[in-house]
Coordinates of C-alpha atoms in Angstrom, one line a residue:
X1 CA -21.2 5.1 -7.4
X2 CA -22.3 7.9 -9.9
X3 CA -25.8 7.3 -11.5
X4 CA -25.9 8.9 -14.7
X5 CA -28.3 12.2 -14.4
X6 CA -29.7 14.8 -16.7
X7 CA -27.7 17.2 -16.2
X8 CA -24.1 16.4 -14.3
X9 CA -22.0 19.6 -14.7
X10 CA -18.6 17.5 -14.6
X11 CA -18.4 14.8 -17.5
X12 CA -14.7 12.7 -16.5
X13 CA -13.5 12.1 -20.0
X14 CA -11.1 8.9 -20.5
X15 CA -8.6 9.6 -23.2
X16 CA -6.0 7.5 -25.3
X17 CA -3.4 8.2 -26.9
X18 CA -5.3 7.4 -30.4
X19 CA -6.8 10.9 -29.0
X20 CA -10.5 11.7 -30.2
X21 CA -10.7 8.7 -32.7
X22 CA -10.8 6.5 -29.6
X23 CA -14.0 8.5 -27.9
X24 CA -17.1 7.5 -27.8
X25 CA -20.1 9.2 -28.8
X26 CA -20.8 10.4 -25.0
X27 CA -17.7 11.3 -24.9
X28 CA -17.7 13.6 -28.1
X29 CA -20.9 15.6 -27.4
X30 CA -19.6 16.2 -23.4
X31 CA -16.9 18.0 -25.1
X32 CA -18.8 19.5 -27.8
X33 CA -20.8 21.0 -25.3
X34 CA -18.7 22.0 -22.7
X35 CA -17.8 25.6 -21.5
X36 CA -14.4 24.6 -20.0
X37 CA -12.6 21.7 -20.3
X38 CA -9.4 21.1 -18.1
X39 CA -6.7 17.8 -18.2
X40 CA -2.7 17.5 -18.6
X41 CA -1.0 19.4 -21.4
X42 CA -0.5 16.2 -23.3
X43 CA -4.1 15.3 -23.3
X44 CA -5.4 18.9 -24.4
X45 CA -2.6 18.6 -27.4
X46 CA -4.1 15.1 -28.1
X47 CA -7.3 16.9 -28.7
X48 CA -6.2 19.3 -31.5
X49 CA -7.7 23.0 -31.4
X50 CA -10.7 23.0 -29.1
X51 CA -13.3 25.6 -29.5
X52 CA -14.2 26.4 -25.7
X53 CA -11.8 27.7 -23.2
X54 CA -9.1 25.0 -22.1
X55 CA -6.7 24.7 -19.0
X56 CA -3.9 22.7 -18.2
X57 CA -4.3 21.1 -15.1
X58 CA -1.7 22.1 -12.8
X59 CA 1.0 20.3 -11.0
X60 CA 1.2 19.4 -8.2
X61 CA -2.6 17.9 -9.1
X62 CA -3.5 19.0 -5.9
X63 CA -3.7 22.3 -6.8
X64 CA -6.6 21.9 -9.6
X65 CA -9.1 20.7 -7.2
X66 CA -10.0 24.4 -6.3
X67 CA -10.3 26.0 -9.6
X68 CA -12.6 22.5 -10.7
X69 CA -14.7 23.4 -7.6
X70 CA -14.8 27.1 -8.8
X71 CA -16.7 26.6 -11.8
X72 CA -19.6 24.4 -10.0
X73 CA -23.0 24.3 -12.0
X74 CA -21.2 25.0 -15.6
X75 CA -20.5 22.4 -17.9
X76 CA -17.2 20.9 -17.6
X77 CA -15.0 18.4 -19.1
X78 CA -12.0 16.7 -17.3
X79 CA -9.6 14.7 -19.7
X80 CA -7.9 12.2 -17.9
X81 CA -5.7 9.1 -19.0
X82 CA -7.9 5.6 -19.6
X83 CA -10.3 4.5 -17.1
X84 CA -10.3 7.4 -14.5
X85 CA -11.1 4.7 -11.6
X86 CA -7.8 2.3 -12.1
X87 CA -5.4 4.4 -10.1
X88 CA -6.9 7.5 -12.4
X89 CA -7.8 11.2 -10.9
X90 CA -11.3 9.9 -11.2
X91 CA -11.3 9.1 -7.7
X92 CA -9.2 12.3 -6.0
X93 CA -11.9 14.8 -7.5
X94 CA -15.2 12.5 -7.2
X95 CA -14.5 12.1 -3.3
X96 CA -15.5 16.3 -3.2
X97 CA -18.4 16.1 -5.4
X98 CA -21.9 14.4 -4.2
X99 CA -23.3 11.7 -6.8
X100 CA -24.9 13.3 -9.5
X101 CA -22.7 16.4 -9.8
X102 CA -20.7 13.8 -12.3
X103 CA -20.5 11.3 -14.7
X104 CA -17.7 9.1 -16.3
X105 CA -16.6 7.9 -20.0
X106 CA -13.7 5.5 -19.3
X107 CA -11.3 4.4 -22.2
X108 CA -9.1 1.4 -22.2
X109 CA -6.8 1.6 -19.1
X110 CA -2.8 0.9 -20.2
X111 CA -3.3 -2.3 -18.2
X112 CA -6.2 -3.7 -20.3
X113 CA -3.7 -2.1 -23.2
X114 CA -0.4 -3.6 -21.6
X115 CA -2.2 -7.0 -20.9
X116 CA -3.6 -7.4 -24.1
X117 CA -0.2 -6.8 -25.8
X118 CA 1.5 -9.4 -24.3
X119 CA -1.6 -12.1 -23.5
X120 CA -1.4 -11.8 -19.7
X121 CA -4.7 -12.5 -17.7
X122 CA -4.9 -8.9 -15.9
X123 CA -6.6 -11.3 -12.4
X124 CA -3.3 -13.6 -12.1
X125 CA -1.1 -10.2 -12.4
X126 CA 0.1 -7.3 -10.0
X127 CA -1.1 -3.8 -11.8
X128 CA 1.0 -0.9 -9.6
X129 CA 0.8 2.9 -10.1
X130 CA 4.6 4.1 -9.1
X131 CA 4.6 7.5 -11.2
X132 CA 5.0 8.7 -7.1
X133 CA 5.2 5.6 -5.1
X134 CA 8.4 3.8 -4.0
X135 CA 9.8 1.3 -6.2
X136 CA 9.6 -1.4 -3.1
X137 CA 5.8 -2.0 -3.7
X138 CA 6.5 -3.9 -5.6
X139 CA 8.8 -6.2 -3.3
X140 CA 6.3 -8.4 -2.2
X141 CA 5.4 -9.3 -5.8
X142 CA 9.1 -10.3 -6.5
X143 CA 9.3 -14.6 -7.0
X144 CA 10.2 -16.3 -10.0
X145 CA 7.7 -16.4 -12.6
X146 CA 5.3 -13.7 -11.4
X147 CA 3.9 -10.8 -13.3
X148 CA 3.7 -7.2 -12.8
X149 CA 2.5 -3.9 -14.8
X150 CA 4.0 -1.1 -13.6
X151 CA 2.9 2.7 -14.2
X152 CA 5.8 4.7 -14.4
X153 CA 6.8 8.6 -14.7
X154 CA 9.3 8.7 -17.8
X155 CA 12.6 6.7 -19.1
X156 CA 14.7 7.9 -16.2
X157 CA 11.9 5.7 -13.9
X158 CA 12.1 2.6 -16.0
X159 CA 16.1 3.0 -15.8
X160 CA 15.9 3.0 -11.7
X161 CA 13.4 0.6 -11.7
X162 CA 15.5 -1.9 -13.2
X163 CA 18.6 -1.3 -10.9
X164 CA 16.0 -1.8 -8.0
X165 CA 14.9 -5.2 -9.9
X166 CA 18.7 -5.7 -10.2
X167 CA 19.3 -5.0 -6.5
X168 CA 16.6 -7.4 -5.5
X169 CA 18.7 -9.8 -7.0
X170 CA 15.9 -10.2 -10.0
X171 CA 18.2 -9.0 -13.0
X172 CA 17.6 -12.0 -14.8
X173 CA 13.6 -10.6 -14.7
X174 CA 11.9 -9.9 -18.0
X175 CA 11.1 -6.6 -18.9
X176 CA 8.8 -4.9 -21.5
X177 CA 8.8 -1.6 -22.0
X178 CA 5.5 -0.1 -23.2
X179 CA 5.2 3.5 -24.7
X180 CA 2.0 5.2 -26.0
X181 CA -0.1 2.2 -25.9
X182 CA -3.0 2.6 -27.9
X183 CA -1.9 5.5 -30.0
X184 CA 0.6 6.4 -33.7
X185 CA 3.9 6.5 -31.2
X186 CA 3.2 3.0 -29.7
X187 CA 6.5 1.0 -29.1
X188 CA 7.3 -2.3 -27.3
X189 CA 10.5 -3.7 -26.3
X190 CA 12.0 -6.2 -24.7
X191 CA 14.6 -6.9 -22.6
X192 CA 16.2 -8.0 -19.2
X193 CA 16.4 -5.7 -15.8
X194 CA 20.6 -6.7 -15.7
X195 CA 20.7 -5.5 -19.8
X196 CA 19.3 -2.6 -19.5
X197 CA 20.1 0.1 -21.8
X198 CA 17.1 2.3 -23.3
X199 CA 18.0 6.1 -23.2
X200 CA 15.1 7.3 -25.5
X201 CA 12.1 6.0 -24.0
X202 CA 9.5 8.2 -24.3
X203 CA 6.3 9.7 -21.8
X204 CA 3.6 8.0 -21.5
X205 CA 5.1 4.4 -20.7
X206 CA 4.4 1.3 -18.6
X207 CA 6.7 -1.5 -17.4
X208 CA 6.0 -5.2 -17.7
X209 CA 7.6 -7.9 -15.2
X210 CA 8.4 -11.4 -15.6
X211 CA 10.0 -11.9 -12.9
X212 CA 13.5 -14.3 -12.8
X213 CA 16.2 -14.9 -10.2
X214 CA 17.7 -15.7 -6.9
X215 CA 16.4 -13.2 -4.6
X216 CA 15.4 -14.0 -1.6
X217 CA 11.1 -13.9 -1.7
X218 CA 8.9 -12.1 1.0
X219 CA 6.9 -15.2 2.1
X220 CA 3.2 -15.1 2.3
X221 CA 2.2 -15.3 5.7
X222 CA 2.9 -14.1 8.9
X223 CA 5.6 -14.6 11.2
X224 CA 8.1 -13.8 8.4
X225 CA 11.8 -14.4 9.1
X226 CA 13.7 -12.0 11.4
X227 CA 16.4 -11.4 9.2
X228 CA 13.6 -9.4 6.9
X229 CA 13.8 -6.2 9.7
X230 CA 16.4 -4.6 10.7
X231 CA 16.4 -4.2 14.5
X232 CA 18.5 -4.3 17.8
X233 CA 17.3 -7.0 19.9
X234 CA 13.7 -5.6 20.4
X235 CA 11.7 -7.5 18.1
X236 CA 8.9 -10.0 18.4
X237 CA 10.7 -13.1 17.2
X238 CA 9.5 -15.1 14.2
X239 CA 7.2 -18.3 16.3
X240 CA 5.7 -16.0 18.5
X241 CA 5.0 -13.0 15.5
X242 CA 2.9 -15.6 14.2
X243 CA 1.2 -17.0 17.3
X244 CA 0.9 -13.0 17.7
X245 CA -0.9 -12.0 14.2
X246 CA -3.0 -15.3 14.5
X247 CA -4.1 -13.7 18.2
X248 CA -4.8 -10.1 16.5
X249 CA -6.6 -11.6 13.7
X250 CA -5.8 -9.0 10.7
X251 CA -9.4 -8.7 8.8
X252 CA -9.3 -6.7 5.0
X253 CA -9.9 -2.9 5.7
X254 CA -8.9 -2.9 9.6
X255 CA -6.5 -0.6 12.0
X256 CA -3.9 -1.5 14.0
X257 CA -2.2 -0.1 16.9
X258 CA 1.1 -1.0 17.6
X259 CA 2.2 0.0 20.9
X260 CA 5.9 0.0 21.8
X261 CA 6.8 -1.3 18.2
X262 CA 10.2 -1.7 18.4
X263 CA 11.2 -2.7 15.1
X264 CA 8.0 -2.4 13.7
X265 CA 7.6 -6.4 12.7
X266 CA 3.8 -6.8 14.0
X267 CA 2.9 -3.8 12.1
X268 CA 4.2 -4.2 8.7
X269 CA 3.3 -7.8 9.3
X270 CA -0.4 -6.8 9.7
X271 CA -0.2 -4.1 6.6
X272 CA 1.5 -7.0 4.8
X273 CA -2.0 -9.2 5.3
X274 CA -4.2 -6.9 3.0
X275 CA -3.6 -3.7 0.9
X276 CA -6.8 -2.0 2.5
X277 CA -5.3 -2.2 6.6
X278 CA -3.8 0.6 8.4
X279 CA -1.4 0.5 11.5
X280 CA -0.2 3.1 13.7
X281 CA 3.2 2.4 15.6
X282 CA 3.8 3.9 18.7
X283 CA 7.5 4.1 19.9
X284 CA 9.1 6.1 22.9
X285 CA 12.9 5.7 21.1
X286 CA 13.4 7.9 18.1
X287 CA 16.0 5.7 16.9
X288 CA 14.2 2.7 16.9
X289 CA 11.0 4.5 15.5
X290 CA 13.0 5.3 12.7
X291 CA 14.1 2.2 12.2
X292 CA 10.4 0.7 11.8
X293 CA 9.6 3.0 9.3
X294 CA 12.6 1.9 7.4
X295 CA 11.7 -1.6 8.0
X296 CA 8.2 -0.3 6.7
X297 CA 9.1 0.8 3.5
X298 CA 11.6 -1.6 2.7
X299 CA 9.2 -4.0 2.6
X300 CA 6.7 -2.0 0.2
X301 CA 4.2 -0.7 3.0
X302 CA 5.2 3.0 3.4
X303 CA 1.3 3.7 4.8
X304 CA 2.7 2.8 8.3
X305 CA 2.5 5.5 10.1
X306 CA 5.4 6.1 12.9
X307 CA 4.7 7.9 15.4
X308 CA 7.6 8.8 18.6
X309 CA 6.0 9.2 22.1
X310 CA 5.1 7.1 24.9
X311 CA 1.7 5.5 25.0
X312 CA -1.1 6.2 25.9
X313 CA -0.1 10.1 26.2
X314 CA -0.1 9.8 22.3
X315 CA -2.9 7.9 21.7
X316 CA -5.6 10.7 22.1
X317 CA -7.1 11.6 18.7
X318 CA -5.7 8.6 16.7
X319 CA -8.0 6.7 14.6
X320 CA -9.9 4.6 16.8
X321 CA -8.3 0.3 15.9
X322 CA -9.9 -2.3 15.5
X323 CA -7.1 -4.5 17.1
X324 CA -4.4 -2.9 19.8
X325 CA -0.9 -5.4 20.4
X326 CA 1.0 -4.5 23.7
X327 CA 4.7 -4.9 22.7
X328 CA 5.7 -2.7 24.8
X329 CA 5.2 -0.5 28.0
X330 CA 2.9 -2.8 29.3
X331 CA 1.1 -1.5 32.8
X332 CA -2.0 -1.7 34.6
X333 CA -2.5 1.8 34.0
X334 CA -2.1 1.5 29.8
X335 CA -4.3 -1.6 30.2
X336 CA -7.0 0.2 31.8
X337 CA -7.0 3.3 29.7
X338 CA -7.0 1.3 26.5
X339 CA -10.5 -1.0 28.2
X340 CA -11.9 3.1 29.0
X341 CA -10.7 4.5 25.5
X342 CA -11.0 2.2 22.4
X343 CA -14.4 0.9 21.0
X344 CA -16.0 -1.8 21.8
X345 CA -15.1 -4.9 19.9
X346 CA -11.5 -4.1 19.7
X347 CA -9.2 -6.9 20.1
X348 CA -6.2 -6.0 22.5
X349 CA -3.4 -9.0 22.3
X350 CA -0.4 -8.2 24.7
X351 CA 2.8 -10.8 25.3
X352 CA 4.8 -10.3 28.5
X353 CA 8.1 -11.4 29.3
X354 CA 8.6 -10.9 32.8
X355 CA 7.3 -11.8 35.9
X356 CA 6.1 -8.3 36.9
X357 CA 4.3 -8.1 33.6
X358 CA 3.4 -11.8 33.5
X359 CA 1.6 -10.8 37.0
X360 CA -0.4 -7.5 34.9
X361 CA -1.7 -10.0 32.3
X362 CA -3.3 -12.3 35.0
X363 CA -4.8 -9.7 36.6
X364 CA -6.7 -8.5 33.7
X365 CA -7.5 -12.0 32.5
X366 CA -9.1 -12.3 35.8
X367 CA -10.7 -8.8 34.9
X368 CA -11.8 -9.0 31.1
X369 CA -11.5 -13.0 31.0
X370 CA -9.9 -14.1 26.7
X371 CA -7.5 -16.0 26.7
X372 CA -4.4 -16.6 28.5
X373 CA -1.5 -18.6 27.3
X374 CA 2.0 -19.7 28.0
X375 CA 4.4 -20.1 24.8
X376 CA 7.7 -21.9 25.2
X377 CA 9.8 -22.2 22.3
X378 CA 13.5 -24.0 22.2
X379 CA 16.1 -24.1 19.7
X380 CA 18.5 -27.5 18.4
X381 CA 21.9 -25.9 19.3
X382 CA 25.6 -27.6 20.1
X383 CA 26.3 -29.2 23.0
X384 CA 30.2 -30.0 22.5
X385 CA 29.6 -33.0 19.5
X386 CA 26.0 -33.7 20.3
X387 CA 22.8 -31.2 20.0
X388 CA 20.7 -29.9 23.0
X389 CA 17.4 -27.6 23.6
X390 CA 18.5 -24.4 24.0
X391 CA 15.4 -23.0 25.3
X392 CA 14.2 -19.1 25.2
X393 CA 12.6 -16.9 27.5
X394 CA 8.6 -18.2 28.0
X395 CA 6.0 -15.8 26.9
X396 CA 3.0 -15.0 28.0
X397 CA 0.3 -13.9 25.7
X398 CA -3.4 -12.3 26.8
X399 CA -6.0 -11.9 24.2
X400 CA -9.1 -10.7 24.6
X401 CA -12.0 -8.9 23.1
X402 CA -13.4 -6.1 24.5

């Protein structure tokens, strides 16, 4: 975190659309004393004629950091919308600046704005940025009576985001549609996802979601239903997914690697259990890789990344995990390299199916000790008029900590 300092030569300005009436004082003299002053078209506009030099910041944003950089030491001004640090350019252009090249003056952010508006409690609802995110972040957030405040990029976004809601099977949902908060052009309206019908909705503009209907709802915990991924047979099935995430233990913040990941279930399960986690699937077929990132952004957690090889040739120069799970591939040899090659403290959880690999997992339980356990699991199915067990093929699952 910034301290504020004598003399920061970036001042990260947080503007509304009430434009300079809604700065503060800090805010004002920054500006009045700046040499340059930088931010998007609309905010320089909101500013009226300035009397230092001004530049639009480009687009892609990307392509502003440079020129920023460039002018190091001088006294600068970026405008930027609301509070720079909620899903704000605040944090893209701090992260190349040390702490006291800077200081922010944030504004209102259009949750706070939206929230306020409508009397939600901003802790008991999802806030999103999608201006360039998939619409299926928001999946996981889709059950009757939640809330959601959605950033989006203009009235054509708030016209697909509906027909996504729609699609969910969420039409009946509750929409809001929020333009200019804060400022003369404000508007608020209300409708349904299934009604709607806006076709002058104007930039800048936020989405709120009550959500209502009979889609099916991403459950909360692990070992999620099978029929959630789309696969071909090579999938850890729902019981032992669960007895599986249990074993790896996903903690806020950590990185997976999912080795031979098939359909890509353990992963996206493990992304699923907290926004801040990272996975890496490994997967010799292409067509099931791509599969798994389908699955993966289906299910609102496009950050999987996919990559096609066989382990461990691929493995070199990947972001060391913090947990490893053995899907597939399984052999003394992978077993070994991953004891020589990731850090210490890594959990590695591997499930076998047959006896060959069965006889790999007691081998290195005899080795690296953990845990070693049998899971049977049986199904009620017909028999003629009655019902039998119809039992599956036993895993066995070694987890251990290295």
């Amino acid at each position: 975190m910034a301290e504020a300092t004598e003399n920061p030569w970036l001042t990260i300005v947080g503007l509304g659309e009430d434009g300079p009436a809604g700065l503060s004082a800090a805010s004002r003299e920054a500006i009045a004393r700046a040499e340059w002053v930088t931010g998007a078209a609309r905010h320089l506009a909101l500013l009226g004629d300035l009397t230092v030099a001004a530049t639009p910041w480009p687009v892609p944003f990307a392509d502003g950091i440079a020129p920023l950089l460039a002018r190091r030491g001088r006294r600068v001004v970026m405008l930027v919308s609301g509070d720079p640090f909620w899903l704000g350019a605040g944090t893209v252009v701090t992260r190349h600046l040390a702490a006291d090249e800077w200081i922010a003056h944030p504004t209102p952010s259009t949750f706070a704005l939206a929230a306020a508006r409508l009397g939600w409690a901003v802790e008991e609802t999802a806030c999103l940025g999608l201006h360039a995110a998939p619409f299926e972040r928001l999946r996981a957030h889709l059950a009757p009576g939640m809330r959601a405040i959605v950033l989006v990029r203009d009235g054509a976004a708030v016209a697909a985001l509906a027909r996504y809601l729609v699609a969910c099977g969420f039409g009946e949902s509750a929409l809001w549609v929020l333009e200019a908060l804060g400022g003369p052009r404000e508007r608020v309206r209300r409708t349904q996802a299934e009604e709607y019908d806006f076709a002058d909705v104007l930039h800048p503009v936020a989405v709120t979601i009550e959500a209502a209907g009979r889609g099916p709802v991403l459950p909360a915990t692990s070992g999620r239903p099978d029929d959630w991924f789309a696969h071909d047979g090579q999938i850890t099935k729902r019981p032992v997914r669960a007895l599986t995430l249990s074993a790896l233990a996903p903690r806020p913040g950590e990185t997976l690697w999912d080795i031979g990941a098939g359909s890509g279930s353990i992963a996206i399960e493990w992304l699923l259990a907290h926004p801040a986690n990272h996975a890496a699937a490994f997967e010799a077929d292409p067509a099931r890789a791509t599969r798994a990132r389908d699955n993966a952004n289906a299910l609102g957690v496009d950050r999987l990344r996919v990559v096609v090889g066989r382990a461990p040739d691929i493995l070199a120069g990947e972001r060391p995990p913090d947990a490893v799970f053995i899907g597939g591939g399984l052999s003394d040899s992978m077993v070994e390299w991953l004891c020589k090659a990731v850090p210490r403290g890594t959990r590695i959880v591997a499930n076998a199916v047959t006896l060959e690999s069965e006889a790999v997992l007691a081998r290195w339980h005899l080795k690296k000790g953990g845990e070693l356990m049998r899971i049977e699991v049986a199904d009620a199915a017909p028999i003629g008029t009655r019902r039998g067990w119809r039992s599956h093929y036993p895993i066995v699952q070694w987890s251990v900590t290295l």
